[in-house]
């Protein structure tokens, strides 16, 4: 693939950023440069927001079903170019091609769900709230919304927000992660083919300057953010200062616990996927594996054996289960955590530090890594590593599991494997995280349920997609009415 300078999409056209600052985009499997992303500036953001603002009145007055028809067309076009989108995604991100396909499927599901606008956006009415007086509340779009996305799901995450904002009658500016700009560039090529009215949907590439310009802009009504906890906190605070609506989804430290009665054989494929799928770079990835009671040694041995079986390599190879990490810098960060685990006394029972692919010596690979006898206070049990590094923390009983889950600060997801409905209920009832898997290793809500955590994993109250998302993208206007 030739190296090319990526453009912004503003007012229905591809336009070069006015900024001279750029970043390099890599194929993480080979370590070669494949594109250049502009680090756009305030002027680029101003142009995109002005276009979105200009387009808003007419788009708002377009009937919801007509707005939904653009999404129906988009869905068909996405299906036709499904494989192209998935391959672009793997090329710039590194994840295994089958995972990329799964991600594109989840992106499309959000388009499908958003087409239900004529039901999902309805308000409500009550006659006779007092004698001869009726009351109704209807949901109105508000103006221009923006989303700021992370690198780990280049296709899906922006679409937790974009189709809902648009179909509700708002206009939109997207800022993808500067590490993976190519997937949404491909997606916006399709948007361009469908021919949305000019200015309804815009994309500005870049980094912090774009984010700060969006946060400062008086014509932006609300921000949807997904990324790490420090950035999520920053976005939440700034939106408070500037009076914007905000949903800010942050990082995670997810625990997957195995009760002694769990069916280990049935569980193993989903355990391996939980910890090593997407090379551990999911906000729903398992990070701490907790065997309860006497299952510990057997679980560790079988888990390590399954991890050794995985094929690590270029995500474009159909046989690959686990690809590289996103960048050389992130690889160094993950290796640093492994060194910390060793220094703090955890037992390294599977060491992925020296993994190299002989055909791709420049790839950003780390092999599957497992620590046993990790204690809850160790750095590797407290901080988000976001790589293929598993900490086994042994627990005597369910109470210890619940304490461990509820003491992490992060509260995104938690999973339990058991044969007992009563134990599962106790777990679901007592743990803080908002996405729970029972005999499931990745507790990922589909587009028609809300996605997001609690504690340090989410700031704001309305989560991604689900029915509630229409509340985020609309104001409920209440009319109290009497006629003489
Ligand atoms: P990140 O916070 O580094 O970046 C996210 C976005 O914020 C990017 O678009 C980036 O340009 C911007 N950004 C980064 N630093 C900034 C700063 N100082 N000021 C302004 N903008 C800034 O996150 P990432 O590394 O791209 O993504 C990985 C993180 O996202 C992990 O912590 C992961 O858990 C989290 N994540 C969470 C969810 C969820 O649903 N809670 C989903 C996916 C990813």
mmCIF file of N, CA, C and O in Angstrom, residues 276 300 303-305 307-308 310 312 322 331 334-342 346-356 365-372 388-390:
data_model
loop_
_atom_site.group_PDB
_atom_site.id
_atom_site.type_symbol
_atom_site.label_atom_id
_atom_site.label_comp_id
_atom_site.label_asym_id
_atom_site.label_seq_id
_atom_site.Cartn_x
_atom_site.Cartn_y
_atom_site.Cartn_z
ATOM 1 N N UNK A 276 -6.575 -12.967 25.340
ATOM 2 C CA UNK A 276 -5.597 -12.758 24.260
ATOM 3 C C UNK A 276 -6.211 -12.230 22.966
ATOM 4 O O UNK A 276 -5.477 -11.800 22.072
ATOM 5 N N UNK A 300 -4.519 -23.134 35.722
ATOM 6 C CA UNK A 300 -3.275 -22.516 35.223
ATOM 7 C C UNK A 300 -2.645 -23.385 34.142
ATOM 8 O O UNK A 300 -2.303 -22.901 33.068
ATOM 9 N N UNK A 303 -4.802 -23.484 30.954
ATOM 10 C CA UNK A 303 -4.827 -22.157 30.315
ATOM 11 C C UNK A 303 -3.502 -21.898 29.575
ATOM 12 O O UNK A 303 -3.479 -21.443 28.427
ATOM 13 N N UNK A 304 -2.403 -22.235 30.221
ATOM 14 C CA UNK A 304 -1.095 -22.032 29.589
ATOM 15 C C UNK A 304 -0.972 -22.925 28.346
ATOM 16 O O UNK A 304 -0.495 -22.491 27.289
ATOM 17 N N UNK A 305 -1.448 -24.160 28.482
ATOM 18 C CA UNK A 305 -1.375 -25.073 27.326
ATOM 19 C C UNK A 305 -2.180 -24.498 26.159
ATOM 20 O O UNK A 305 -1.724 -24.513 25.006
ATOM 21 N N UNK A 307 -2.900 -21.343 25.630
ATOM 22 C CA UNK A 307 -2.234 -20.127 25.137
ATOM 23 C C UNK A 307 -1.075 -20.486 24.204
ATOM 24 O O UNK A 307 -0.840 -19.819 23.197
ATOM 25 N N UNK A 308 -0.366 -21.562 24.538
ATOM 26 C CA UNK A 308 0.769 -21.982 23.695
ATOM 27 C C UNK A 308 0.315 -22.433 22.313
ATOM 28 O O UNK A 308 1.062 -22.382 21.347
ATOM 29 N N UNK A 310 -2.029 -21.064 20.520
ATOM 30 C CA UNK A 310 -2.487 -19.949 19.676
ATOM 31 C C UNK A 310 -1.444 -19.597 18.647
ATOM 32 O O UNK A 310 -0.269 -19.538 18.967
ATOM 33 N N UNK A 312 0.376 -16.813 16.806
ATOM 34 C CA UNK A 312 0.624 -15.370 16.866
ATOM 35 C C UNK A 312 1.232 -14.969 15.529
ATOM 36 O O UNK A 312 2.056 -15.711 14.979
ATOM 37 N N UNK A 322 -3.731 -14.263 17.315
ATOM 38 C CA UNK A 322 -3.346 -13.031 18.013
ATOM 39 C C UNK A 322 -2.323 -12.246 17.189
ATOM 40 O O UNK A 322 -1.278 -12.776 16.827
ATOM 41 N N UNK A 331 4.292 -1.420 22.714
ATOM 42 C CA UNK A 331 5.015 -2.673 23.007
ATOM 43 C C UNK A 331 6.000 -2.448 24.168
ATOM 44 O O UNK A 331 6.071 -3.249 25.094
ATOM 45 N N UNK A 334 4.067 -2.310 27.456
ATOM 46 C CA UNK A 334 3.626 -3.630 27.925
ATOM 47 C C UNK A 334 4.823 -4.413 28.476
ATOM 48 O O UNK A 334 4.735 -5.037 29.545
ATOM 49 N N UNK A 335 5.958 -4.342 27.774
ATOM 50 C CA UNK A 335 7.164 -5.030 28.272
ATOM 51 C C UNK A 335 7.577 -4.463 29.637
ATOM 52 O O UNK A 335 8.019 -5.200 30.524
ATOM 53 N N UNK A 336 7.368 -3.171 29.806
ATOM 54 C CA UNK A 336 7.677 -2.530 31.092
ATOM 55 C C UNK A 336 6.829 -3.120 32.218
ATOM 56 O O UNK A 336 7.321 -3.337 33.339
ATOM 57 N N UNK A 337 5.557 -3.381 31.923
ATOM 58 C CA UNK A 337 4.691 -3.997 32.943
ATOM 59 C C UNK A 337 5.169 -5.412 33.287
ATOM 60 O O UNK A 337 5.103 -5.828 34.450
ATOM 61 N N UNK A 338 5.644 -6.138 32.287
ATOM 62 C CA UNK A 338 6.143 -7.494 32.574
ATOM 63 C C UNK A 338 7.355 -7.398 33.521
ATOM 64 O O UNK A 338 7.449 -8.143 34.508
ATOM 65 N N UNK A 339 8.232 -6.451 33.248
ATOM 66 C CA UNK A 339 9.402 -6.272 34.131
ATOM 67 C C UNK A 339 8.957 -5.913 35.554
ATOM 68 O O UNK A 339 9.511 -6.401 36.535
ATOM 69 N N UNK A 340 7.921 -5.077 35.649
ATOM 70 C CA UNK A 340 7.416 -4.697 36.981
ATOM 71 C C UNK A 340 6.857 -5.901 37.719
ATOM 72 O O UNK A 340 7.062 -6.076 38.922
ATOM 73 N N UNK A 341 6.133 -6.754 36.986
ATOM 74 C CA UNK A 341 5.568 -7.972 37.595
ATOM 75 C C UNK A 341 6.671 -8.830 38.183
ATOM 76 O O UNK A 341 6.570 -9.324 39.316
ATOM 77 N N UNK A 342 7.755 -8.999 37.417
ATOM 78 C CA UNK A 342 8.893 -9.808 37.894
ATOM 79 C C UNK A 342 9.515 -9.136 39.130
ATOM 80 O O UNK A 342 9.739 -9.774 40.159
ATOM 81 N N UNK A 346 5.927 -11.469 41.307
ATOM 82 C CA UNK A 346 4.977 -12.417 40.714
ATOM 83 C C UNK A 346 5.756 -13.512 39.981
ATOM 84 O O UNK A 346 6.913 -13.301 39.581
ATOM 85 N N UNK A 347 5.101 -14.675 39.817
ATOM 86 C CA UNK A 347 5.798 -15.831 39.230
ATOM 87 C C UNK A 347 5.499 -15.882 37.724
ATOM 88 O O UNK A 347 4.338 -16.115 37.348
ATOM 89 N N UNK A 348 6.510 -15.651 36.887
ATOM 90 C CA UNK A 348 6.298 -15.615 35.433
ATOM 91 C C UNK A 348 6.240 -17.048 34.914
ATOM 92 O O UNK A 348 7.270 -17.725 34.843
ATOM 93 N N UNK A 349 5.036 -17.525 34.569
ATOM 94 C CA UNK A 349 4.906 -18.929 34.164
ATOM 95 C C UNK A 349 4.758 -19.093 32.650
ATOM 96 O O UNK A 349 4.854 -20.200 32.132
ATOM 97 N N UNK A 350 4.505 -18.010 31.935
ATOM 98 C CA UNK A 350 4.568 -18.035 30.466
ATOM 99 C C UNK A 350 5.122 -16.681 30.042
ATOM 100 O O UNK A 350 4.556 -15.639 30.377
ATOM 101 N N UNK A 351 6.239 -16.717 29.304
ATOM 102 C CA UNK A 351 6.989 -15.485 29.026
ATOM 103 C C UNK A 351 6.916 -15.148 27.534
ATOM 104 O O UNK A 351 7.476 -15.864 26.709
ATOM 105 N N UNK A 352 6.230 -14.058 27.209
ATOM 106 C CA UNK A 352 6.084 -13.691 25.796
ATOM 107 C C UNK A 352 7.041 -12.605 25.355
ATOM 108 O O UNK A 352 6.924 -12.078 24.251
ATOM 109 N N UNK A 353 8.000 -12.253 26.205
ATOM 110 C CA UNK A 353 8.862 -11.094 25.903
ATOM 111 C C UNK A 353 9.694 -11.273 24.651
ATOM 112 O O UNK A 353 9.942 -10.321 23.931
ATOM 113 N N UNK A 354 10.127 -12.522 24.414
ATOM 114 C CA UNK A 354 11.068 -12.703 23.304
ATOM 115 C C UNK A 354 10.394 -13.126 22.011
ATOM 116 O O UNK A 354 11.069 -13.508 21.055
ATOM 117 N N UNK A 355 9.074 -13.072 21.976
ATOM 118 C CA UNK A 355 8.406 -13.544 20.759
ATOM 119 C C UNK A 355 8.830 -12.694 19.554
ATOM 120 O O UNK A 355 8.770 -11.467 19.586
ATOM 121 N N UNK A 356 9.251 -13.345 18.488
ATOM 122 C CA UNK A 356 9.488 -12.617 17.224
ATOM 123 C C UNK A 356 8.950 -13.464 16.085
ATOM 124 O O UNK A 356 8.913 -14.699 16.163
ATOM 125 N N UNK A 365 5.321 -7.219 18.150
ATOM 126 C CA UNK A 365 4.744 -8.393 18.803
ATOM 127 C C UNK A 365 5.185 -8.545 20.258
ATOM 128 O O UNK A 365 6.328 -8.246 20.602
ATOM 129 N N UNK A 366 4.255 -9.039 21.073
ATOM 130 C CA UNK A 366 4.581 -9.598 22.391
ATOM 131 C C UNK A 366 3.793 -10.896 22.465
ATOM 132 O O UNK A 366 2.610 -10.926 22.120
ATOM 133 N N UNK A 367 4.438 -11.978 22.858
ATOM 134 C CA UNK A 367 3.736 -13.254 22.945
ATOM 135 C C UNK A 367 2.867 -13.322 24.189
ATOM 136 O O UNK A 367 2.966 -12.472 25.085
ATOM 137 N N UNK A 368 1.990 -14.338 24.278
ATOM 138 C CA UNK A 368 1.141 -14.478 25.464
ATOM 139 C C UNK A 368 1.993 -14.650 26.719
ATOM 140 O O UNK A 368 2.972 -15.391 26.710
ATOM 141 N N UNK A 369 1.593 -13.934 27.745
ATOM 142 C CA UNK A 369 2.384 -13.890 28.981
ATOM 143 C C UNK A 369 1.458 -14.132 30.173
ATOM 144 O O UNK A 369 0.379 -13.528 30.247
ATOM 145 N N UNK A 370 1.884 -15.009 31.087
ATOM 146 C CA UNK A 370 1.041 -15.313 32.252
ATOM 147 C C UNK A 370 1.881 -15.242 33.525
ATOM 148 O O UNK A 370 2.971 -15.828 33.599
ATOM 149 N N UNK A 371 1.378 -14.510 34.503
ATOM 150 C CA UNK A 371 1.967 -14.487 35.847
ATOM 151 C C UNK A 371 1.050 -15.248 36.799
ATOM 152 O O UNK A 371 -0.169 -15.050 36.780
ATOM 153 N N UNK A 372 1.634 -16.083 37.645
ATOM 154 C CA UNK A 372 0.854 -16.740 38.701
ATOM 155 C C UNK A 372 1.238 -16.094 40.045
ATOM 156 O O UNK A 372 2.238 -15.377 40.140
ATOM 157 N N UNK A 388 -1.231 -8.609 26.070
ATOM 158 C CA UNK A 388 -1.509 -10.031 26.318
ATOM 159 C C UNK A 388 -0.825 -10.542 27.584
ATOM 160 O O UNK A 388 -0.059 -11.501 27.550
ATOM 161 N N UNK A 389 -1.075 -9.866 28.695
ATOM 162 C CA UNK A 389 -0.412 -10.194 29.963
ATOM 163 C C UNK A 389 -1.490 -10.534 31.003
ATOM 164 O O UNK A 389 -2.323 -9.688 31.328
ATOM 165 N N UNK A 390 -1.447 -11.762 31.481
ATOM 166 C CA UNK A 390 -2.490 -12.250 32.397
ATOM 167 C C UNK A 390 -1.920 -12.362 33.803
ATOM 168 O O UNK A 390 -0.834 -12.906 33.995
#
